[in-house]
CSV table of C-alpha atoms in Angstrom, one decimal:
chain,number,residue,atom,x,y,z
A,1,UNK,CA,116.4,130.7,88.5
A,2,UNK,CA,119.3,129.8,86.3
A,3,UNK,CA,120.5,126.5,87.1
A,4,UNK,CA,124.5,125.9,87.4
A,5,UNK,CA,126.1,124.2,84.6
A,6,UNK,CA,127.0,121.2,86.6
A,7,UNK,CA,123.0,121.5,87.9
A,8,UNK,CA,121.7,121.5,84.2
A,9,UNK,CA,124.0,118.0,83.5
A,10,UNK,CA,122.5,116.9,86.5
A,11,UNK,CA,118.9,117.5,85.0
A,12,UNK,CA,119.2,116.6,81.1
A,13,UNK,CA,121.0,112.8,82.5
A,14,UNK,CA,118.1,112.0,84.9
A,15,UNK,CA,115.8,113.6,81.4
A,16,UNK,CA,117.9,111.0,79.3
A,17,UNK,CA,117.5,108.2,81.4
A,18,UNK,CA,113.6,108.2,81.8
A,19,UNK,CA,113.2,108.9,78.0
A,20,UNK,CA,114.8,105.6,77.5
A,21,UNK,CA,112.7,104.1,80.5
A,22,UNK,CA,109.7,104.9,78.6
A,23,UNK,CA,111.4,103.9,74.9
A,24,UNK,CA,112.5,100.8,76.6
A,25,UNK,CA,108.5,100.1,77.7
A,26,UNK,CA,106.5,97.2,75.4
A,27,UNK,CA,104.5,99.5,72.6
A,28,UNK,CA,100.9,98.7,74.5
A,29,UNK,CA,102.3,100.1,78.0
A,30,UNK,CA,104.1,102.8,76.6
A,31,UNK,CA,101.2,104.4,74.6
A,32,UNK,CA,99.1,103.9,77.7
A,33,UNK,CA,101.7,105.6,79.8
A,34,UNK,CA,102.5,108.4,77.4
A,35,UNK,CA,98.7,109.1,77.1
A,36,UNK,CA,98.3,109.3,81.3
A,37,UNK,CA,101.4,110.2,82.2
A,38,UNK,CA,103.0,113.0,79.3
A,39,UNK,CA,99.6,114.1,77.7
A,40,UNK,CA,97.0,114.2,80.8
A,41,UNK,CA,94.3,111.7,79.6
A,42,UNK,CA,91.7,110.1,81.8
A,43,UNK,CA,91.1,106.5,82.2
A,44,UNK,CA,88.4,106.5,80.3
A,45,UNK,CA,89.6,108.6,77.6
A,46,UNK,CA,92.7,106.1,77.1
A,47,UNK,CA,90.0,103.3,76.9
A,48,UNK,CA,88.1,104.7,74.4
A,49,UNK,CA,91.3,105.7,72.3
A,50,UNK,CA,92.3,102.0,73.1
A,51,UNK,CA,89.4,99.8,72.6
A,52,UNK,CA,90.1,98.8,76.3
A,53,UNK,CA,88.4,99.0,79.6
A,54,UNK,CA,89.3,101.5,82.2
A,55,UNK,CA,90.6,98.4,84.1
A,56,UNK,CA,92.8,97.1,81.7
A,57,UNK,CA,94.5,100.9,81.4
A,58,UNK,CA,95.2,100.6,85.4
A,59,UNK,CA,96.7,97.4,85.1
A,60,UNK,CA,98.6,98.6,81.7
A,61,UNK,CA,99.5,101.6,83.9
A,62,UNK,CA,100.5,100.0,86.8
A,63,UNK,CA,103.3,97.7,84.9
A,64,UNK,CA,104.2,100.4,83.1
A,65,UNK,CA,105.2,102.4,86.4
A,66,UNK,CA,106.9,99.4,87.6
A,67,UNK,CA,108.9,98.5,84.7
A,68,UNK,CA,110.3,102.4,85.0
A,69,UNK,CA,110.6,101.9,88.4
A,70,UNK,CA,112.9,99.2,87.7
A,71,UNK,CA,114.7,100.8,84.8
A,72,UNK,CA,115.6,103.9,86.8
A,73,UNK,CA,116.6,101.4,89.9
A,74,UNK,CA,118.8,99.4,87.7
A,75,UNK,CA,120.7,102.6,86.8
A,76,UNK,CA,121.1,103.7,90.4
A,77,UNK,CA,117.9,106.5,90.1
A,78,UNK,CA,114.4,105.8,92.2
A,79,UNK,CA,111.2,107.7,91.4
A,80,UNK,CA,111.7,110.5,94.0
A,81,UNK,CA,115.2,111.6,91.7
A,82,UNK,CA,112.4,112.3,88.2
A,83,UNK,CA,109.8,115.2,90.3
């Protein structure tokens, strides 16, 4: 459906603002988080491309998702606005 003009603002600010989330991530988080999250990689694909264990991508993962988390919060937007 087409959205409204007001409705496509809407969309391309929330857009903005998690593009510079994940620009505003340390370089070793944010190609972890761009493999997993934009271009569907496993854990252990992301290792391998890394030279890292499958662990150390969860943990790279999981301060990724937090520093977002706290991105977005800061600018009034929570994980549930970005699906």
């Amino acid at each position: 459906p087409d959205l409204s003009p007001l409705a496509r603002l809407a969309r391309d600010e929330r857009s903005e603002m998690v593009r510079g989330a994940i620009a505003s991530l340390p370089d070793t988080l944010r190609e972890t988080f761009v493999l997993r999250e934009m271009q569907g990689l496993a854990y252990d694909q992301i290792a391998s491309l890394q030279g890292i264990s499958a662990g150390t991508v969860g943990s790279r993962l999981a301060s990724a998702t937090r520093h977002v988390a706290r991105f977005l919060a800061a600018r009034g937007m929570s994980s549930e606005d970005v699906s």
